[in-house]
Tab-separated table of C-alpha atoms in Angstrom:
chain	number	residue	atom	x	y	z
A	1	ALA	CA	6.669	-13.589	9.148
A	2	GLN	CA	4.530	-12.819	6.149
A	3	SER	CA	6.019	-11.993	2.776
A	4	VAL	CA	5.096	-11.325	-0.827
A	5	ALA	CA	7.126	-11.974	-3.954
A	6	GLN	CA	6.527	-10.366	-7.317
A	7	PRO	CA	9.103	-12.128	-9.468
A	8	GLU	CA	8.901	-9.754	-12.443
A	9	ASP	CA	10.044	-6.154	-12.158
A	10	GLN	CA	8.696	-5.407	-15.625
A	11	VAL	CA	5.971	-6.915	-17.795
A	12	ASN	CA	5.419	-5.805	-21.370
A	13	VAL	CA	2.351	-6.797	-23.339
A	14	ALA	CA	0.773	-5.684	-26.601
A	15	GLU	CA	-2.557	-3.899	-26.475
A	16	GLY	CA	-5.427	-6.351	-26.869
A	17	ASN	CA	-3.409	-9.303	-25.585
A	18	PRO	CA	-4.078	-10.952	-22.229
A	19	LEU	CA	-1.868	-9.914	-19.340
A	20	THR	CA	-0.714	-11.652	-16.172
A	21	VAL	CA	1.167	-10.116	-13.265
A	22	LYS	CA	2.492	-12.748	-10.880
A	23	CYS	CA	2.384	-12.806	-7.082
A	24	THR	CA	3.231	-15.472	-4.529
A	25	TYR	CA	2.859	-15.106	-0.791
A	26	SER	CA	3.737	-16.598	2.556
A	27	VAL	CA	1.571	-16.151	5.660
A	28	SER	CA	1.007	-18.209	8.764
A	29	GLY	CA	-2.775	-18.249	8.767
A	30	ASN	CA	-5.464	-17.731	6.175
A	31	PRO	CA	-4.415	-14.933	3.838
A	32	TYR	CA	-6.110	-11.676	2.992
A	33	LEU	CA	-4.733	-10.809	-0.466
A	34	PHE	CA	-4.868	-7.539	-2.346
A	35	TRP	CA	-3.837	-5.913	-5.581
A	36	TYR	CA	-3.210	-2.184	-5.765
A	37	VAL	CA	-2.298	-0.032	-8.760
A	38	GLN	CA	-0.205	3.116	-8.788
A	39	TYR	CA	-0.244	5.598	-11.654
A	40	PRO	CA	2.662	8.056	-11.983
A	41	ASN	CA	2.837	10.605	-9.177
A	42	ARG	CA	-0.274	9.204	-7.521
A	43	GLY	CA	-1.092	7.170	-4.445
A	44	LEU	CA	-1.983	3.501	-4.498
A	45	GLN	CA	-5.499	2.608	-5.575
A	46	PHE	CA	-7.293	-0.568	-4.556
A	47	LEU	CA	-8.051	-2.988	-7.416
A	48	LEU	CA	-9.370	-6.143	-5.816
A	49	LYS	CA	-9.128	-8.429	-2.827
A	50	TYR	CA	-9.498	-12.039	-1.780
A	51	ILE	CA	-10.787	-12.668	1.722
A	52	THR	CA	-12.727	-15.885	1.374
A	53	GLY	CA	-15.035	-17.638	-1.075
A	54	ASP	CA	-14.541	-18.056	-4.815
A	55	ASN	CA	-10.952	-18.403	-5.902
A	56	LEU	CA	-11.529	-16.124	-8.899
A	57	VAL	CA	-11.981	-12.549	-7.768
A	58	LYS	CA	-13.159	-9.772	-10.067
A	59	GLY	CA	-12.161	-6.166	-9.505
A	60	SER	CA	-12.016	-2.723	-11.026
A	61	TYR	CA	-11.237	-1.905	-14.685
A	62	GLY	CA	-11.795	-5.482	-15.884
A	63	PHE	CA	-9.048	-7.005	-13.760
A	64	GLU	CA	-9.366	-10.330	-11.993
A	65	ALA	CA	-7.142	-12.477	-9.841
A	66	GLU	CA	-7.018	-16.161	-9.064
A	67	PHE	CA	-6.263	-17.418	-5.593
A	68	ASN	CA	-4.411	-20.724	-5.605
A	69	LYS	CA	-3.880	-22.028	-2.095
A	70	SER	CA	-1.720	-25.001	-3.038
A	71	GLN	CA	0.674	-22.801	-5.021
A	72	THR	CA	0.324	-19.848	-2.590
A	73	SER	CA	-0.240	-17.580	-5.558
A	74	PHE	CA	-2.555	-14.710	-6.379
A	75	HIS	CA	-1.837	-13.715	-9.990
A	76	LEU	CA	-3.496	-10.652	-11.494
A	77	LYS	CA	-5.032	-11.079	-14.944
A	78	LYS	CA	-6.903	-9.201	-17.612
A	79	PRO	CA	-8.219	-10.764	-20.838
A	80	SER	CA	-7.440	-7.779	-23.080
A	81	ALA	CA	-4.873	-5.161	-22.078
A	82	LEU	CA	-5.289	-1.435	-22.694
A	83	VAL	CA	-2.549	1.179	-23.036
A	84	SER	CA	-4.173	2.939	-20.078
A	85	ASP	CA	-3.439	-0.124	-17.899
A	86	SER	CA	0.245	0.834	-17.939
A	87	ALA	CA	1.139	1.433	-14.290
A	88	LEU	CA	2.929	-0.012	-11.272
A	89	TYR	CA	1.103	-2.931	-9.651
A	90	PHE	CA	1.538	-4.088	-6.074
A	91	CYS	CA	0.445	-7.328	-4.477
A	92	ALA	CA	-0.093	-7.317	-0.707
A	93	VAL	CA	-0.897	-9.876	1.981
A	94	ARG	CA	-1.846	-9.987	5.629
A	95	ASP	CA	-2.797	-12.654	8.078
A	96	GLY	CA	-6.565	-13.016	8.152
A	97	PHE	CA	-6.771	-13.271	11.933
A	98	LYS	CA	-8.875	-10.223	12.761
A	99	GLY	CA	-7.775	-10.118	16.353
A	100	SER	CA	-4.258	-9.131	15.457
A	101	ALA	CA	-2.953	-5.736	14.508
A	102	ARG	CA	-0.806	-7.313	11.848
A	103	GLN	CA	-0.144	-5.131	8.886
A	104	LEU	CA	-0.202	-5.470	5.146
A	105	THR	CA	3.062	-6.568	3.597
A	106	PHE	CA	3.615	-5.332	0.058
A	107	GLY	CA	5.567	-6.828	-2.778
A	108	SER	CA	8.239	-4.838	-4.574
A	109	GLY	CA	5.930	-3.968	-7.444
A	110	THR	CA	5.691	-4.865	-11.132
A	111	GLN	CA	5.795	-2.196	-13.814
A	112	LEU	CA	3.265	-3.082	-16.500
A	113	THR	CA	3.728	-1.498	-19.912
A	114	VAL	CA	1.073	-2.036	-22.555
A	115	LEU	CA	2.416	-1.324	-26.016
A	116	PRO	CA	0.115	0.175	-28.671
B	1	ASN	CA	-14.718	13.056	-0.898
B	2	ALA	CA	-11.358	14.128	0.496
B	3	GLY	CA	-10.347	10.672	1.771
B	4	VAL	CA	-6.703	10.789	2.893
B	5	THR	CA	-4.865	14.080	2.465
B	6	GLN	CA	-1.122	14.551	2.876
B	7	THR	CA	0.745	17.826	3.261
B	8	PRO	CA	3.138	18.956	1.970
B	9	LYS	CA	3.335	17.158	-1.374
B	10	PHE	CA	6.954	18.136	-1.985
B	11	ARG	CA	9.767	19.197	0.299
B	12	VAL	CA	13.521	19.644	0.019
B	13	LEU	CA	15.580	19.555	3.214
B	14	LYS	CA	19.216	19.894	4.080
B	15	THR	CA	20.889	17.204	6.153
B	16	GLY	CA	20.148	17.757	9.825
B	17	GLN	CA	16.981	19.779	9.344
B	18	SER	CA	13.686	18.692	10.845
B	19	MET	CA	10.213	18.556	9.405
B	20	THR	CA	6.744	17.117	9.930
B	21	LEU	CA	4.450	15.472	7.412
B	22	LEU	CA	0.750	15.735	8.130
B	23	CYS	CA	-1.851	13.135	7.220
B	24	ALA	CA	-5.563	13.775	7.624
B	25	GLN	CA	-8.425	11.371	6.929
B	26	ASP	CA	-12.142	12.055	6.979
B	27	MET	CA	-13.422	8.463	6.955
B	28	ASN	CA	-13.421	7.993	10.739
B	29	HIS	CA	-10.858	5.199	10.424
B	30	GLU	CA	-9.234	3.879	13.564
B	31	TYR	CA	-6.040	2.641	11.930
B	32	MET	CA	-3.503	4.883	10.255
B	33	TYR	CA	-0.106	4.096	8.724
B	34	TRP	CA	2.996	5.739	7.331
B	35	TYR	CA	4.900	3.970	4.537
B	36	ARG	CA	7.924	4.903	2.504
B	37	GLN	CA	8.338	3.891	-1.112
B	38	ASP	CA	11.752	3.388	-2.656
B	39	PRO	CA	12.526	2.017	-6.137
B	40	GLY	CA	12.615	-1.760	-6.231
B	41	MET	CA	11.650	-2.076	-2.576
B	42	GLY	CA	7.924	-1.596	-2.659
B	43	LEU	CA	6.284	-0.013	0.359
B	44	ARG	CA	7.798	-0.406	3.796
B	45	LEU	CA	5.893	0.374	6.968
B	46	ILE	CA	7.473	3.046	9.163
B	47	HIS	CA	4.973	3.458	12.002
B	48	TYR	CA	1.303	2.850	12.499
B	49	SER	CA	-1.485	3.689	14.913
B	50	VAL	CA	-4.470	1.626	15.984
B	51	GLY	CA	-6.289	4.534	17.579
B	52	GLU	CA	-6.064	8.032	18.986
B	53	GLY	CA	-3.159	8.364	21.370
B	54	THR	CA	-1.483	5.096	20.320
B	55	THR	CA	1.451	4.449	17.986
B	56	ALA	CA	3.620	1.465	17.149
B	57	LYS	CA	6.787	0.756	15.194
B	58	GLY	CA	6.707	-0.822	11.793
B	59	GLU	CA	9.452	-2.341	9.690
B	60	VAL	CA	11.701	0.735	9.325
B	61	PRO	CA	11.045	3.122	12.245
B	62	ASP	CA	14.556	4.451	12.899
B	63	GLY	CA	14.953	8.188	12.389
B	64	TYR	CA	11.210	8.865	12.496
B	65	ASN	CA	8.692	9.769	15.168
B	66	VAL	CA	4.913	9.887	14.996
B	67	SER	CA	1.989	11.243	16.937
B	68	ARG	CA	-1.762	10.622	16.845
B	69	LEU	CA	-3.257	13.296	19.047
B	70	LYS	CA	-6.518	13.369	17.112
B	71	LYS	CA	-8.243	10.422	15.493
B	72	GLN	CA	-8.264	12.041	12.064
B	73	ASN	CA	-4.599	13.108	12.019
B	74	PHE	CA	-1.334	11.173	11.965
B	75	LEU	CA	1.922	13.122	11.964
B	76	LEU	CA	5.303	11.828	10.816
B	77	GLY	CA	8.365	13.690	12.064
B	78	LEU	CA	11.997	13.680	11.032
B	79	GLU	CA	14.101	15.222	13.805
B	80	SER	CA	17.396	15.265	11.919
B	81	ALA	CA	16.982	14.455	8.249
B	82	ALA	CA	19.525	12.267	6.453
B	83	PRO	CA	20.001	11.648	2.707
B	84	SER	CA	18.868	8.036	3.282
B	85	GLN	CA	15.439	9.435	4.110
B	86	THR	CA	14.989	10.740	0.591
B	87	SER	CA	11.856	8.901	-0.464
B	88	VAL	CA	8.182	9.155	-1.260
B	89	TYR	CA	6.069	8.890	1.865
B	90	PHE	CA	2.538	7.560	1.844
B	91	CYS	CA	-0.078	7.761	4.536
B	92	ALA	CA	-2.909	5.250	4.631
B	93	SER	CA	-5.888	4.465	6.819
B	94	SER	CA	-8.267	1.588	7.393
B	95	TYR	CA	-11.165	0.411	9.485
B	96	SER	CA	-10.516	-1.452	12.695
B	97	PRO	CA	-10.533	-5.271	12.431
B	98	GLY	CA	-13.357	-5.338	14.961
B	99	LEU	CA	-15.803	-3.627	12.619
B	100	ALA	CA	-18.107	-5.261	10.104
B	101	GLU	CA	-16.744	-2.916	7.411
B	102	TYR	CA	-13.226	-4.222	7.881
B	103	THR	CA	-11.667	-6.030	4.916
B	104	GLY	CA	-8.037	-5.161	5.440
B	105	GLU	CA	-8.118	-2.685	2.532
B	106	LEU	CA	-6.022	0.429	2.957
B	107	PHE	CA	-6.954	3.870	1.664
B	108	PHE	CA	-3.934	5.863	0.534
B	109	GLY	CA	-3.022	9.501	0.233
B	110	GLU	CA	-1.271	10.783	-2.881
B	111	GLY	CA	2.167	10.859	-1.346
B	112	SER	CA	4.766	13.349	-0.149
B	113	ARG	CA	8.056	13.486	-2.025
B	114	LEU	CA	10.944	14.343	0.273
B	115	THR	CA	14.493	15.082	-0.870
B	116	VAL	CA	17.288	15.420	1.663
B	117	LEU	CA	20.435	17.062	0.333
């Protein structure tokens, strides 16, 4: 079975400082990895994905994530946080075998608060 | 760009009542999903569909039924609502894995907040 762990329920960071939101995963085959963001009273919005290729993936709003196969991690990062980045962030994984109908498994979410 | 649209956005039910949530997508996606979101538990898959006329159970299907009579619509039904079904429900859609456009990314609606008293 595939699973995702987001070990921090809450991350606080000062505006202008770098931020990291952690994610580790477990999947039987090659992983497809995703980060989504949810603003209050809104649906989830796609940020970035890793399918194959470079381990450092760049996404929307200046976010990036690093795929580390040996550590089975896919941490979300941003060099300089903005107050507007405050939101709930979800990591998700699925098995990369396209022939299956296997679904995305989401982590429990990490609430990011950027302090002015 | 409508994307994925959910109706209604809010609903309050009494225990034992029934209701249907409607999801509509205009992206010609084959796959559609219903998730529920509860604090500290992330998103859990209720049911999903890989095409018109097909449905399958997800992680937490009990107490829910679904139908996919048209490709663009995916309905989630509660036959006899219980307080444990108080949650925010999200519909999502995606391309089929067989297509070149497929990346596994899901496109979400804005959610339907259901309260069961």
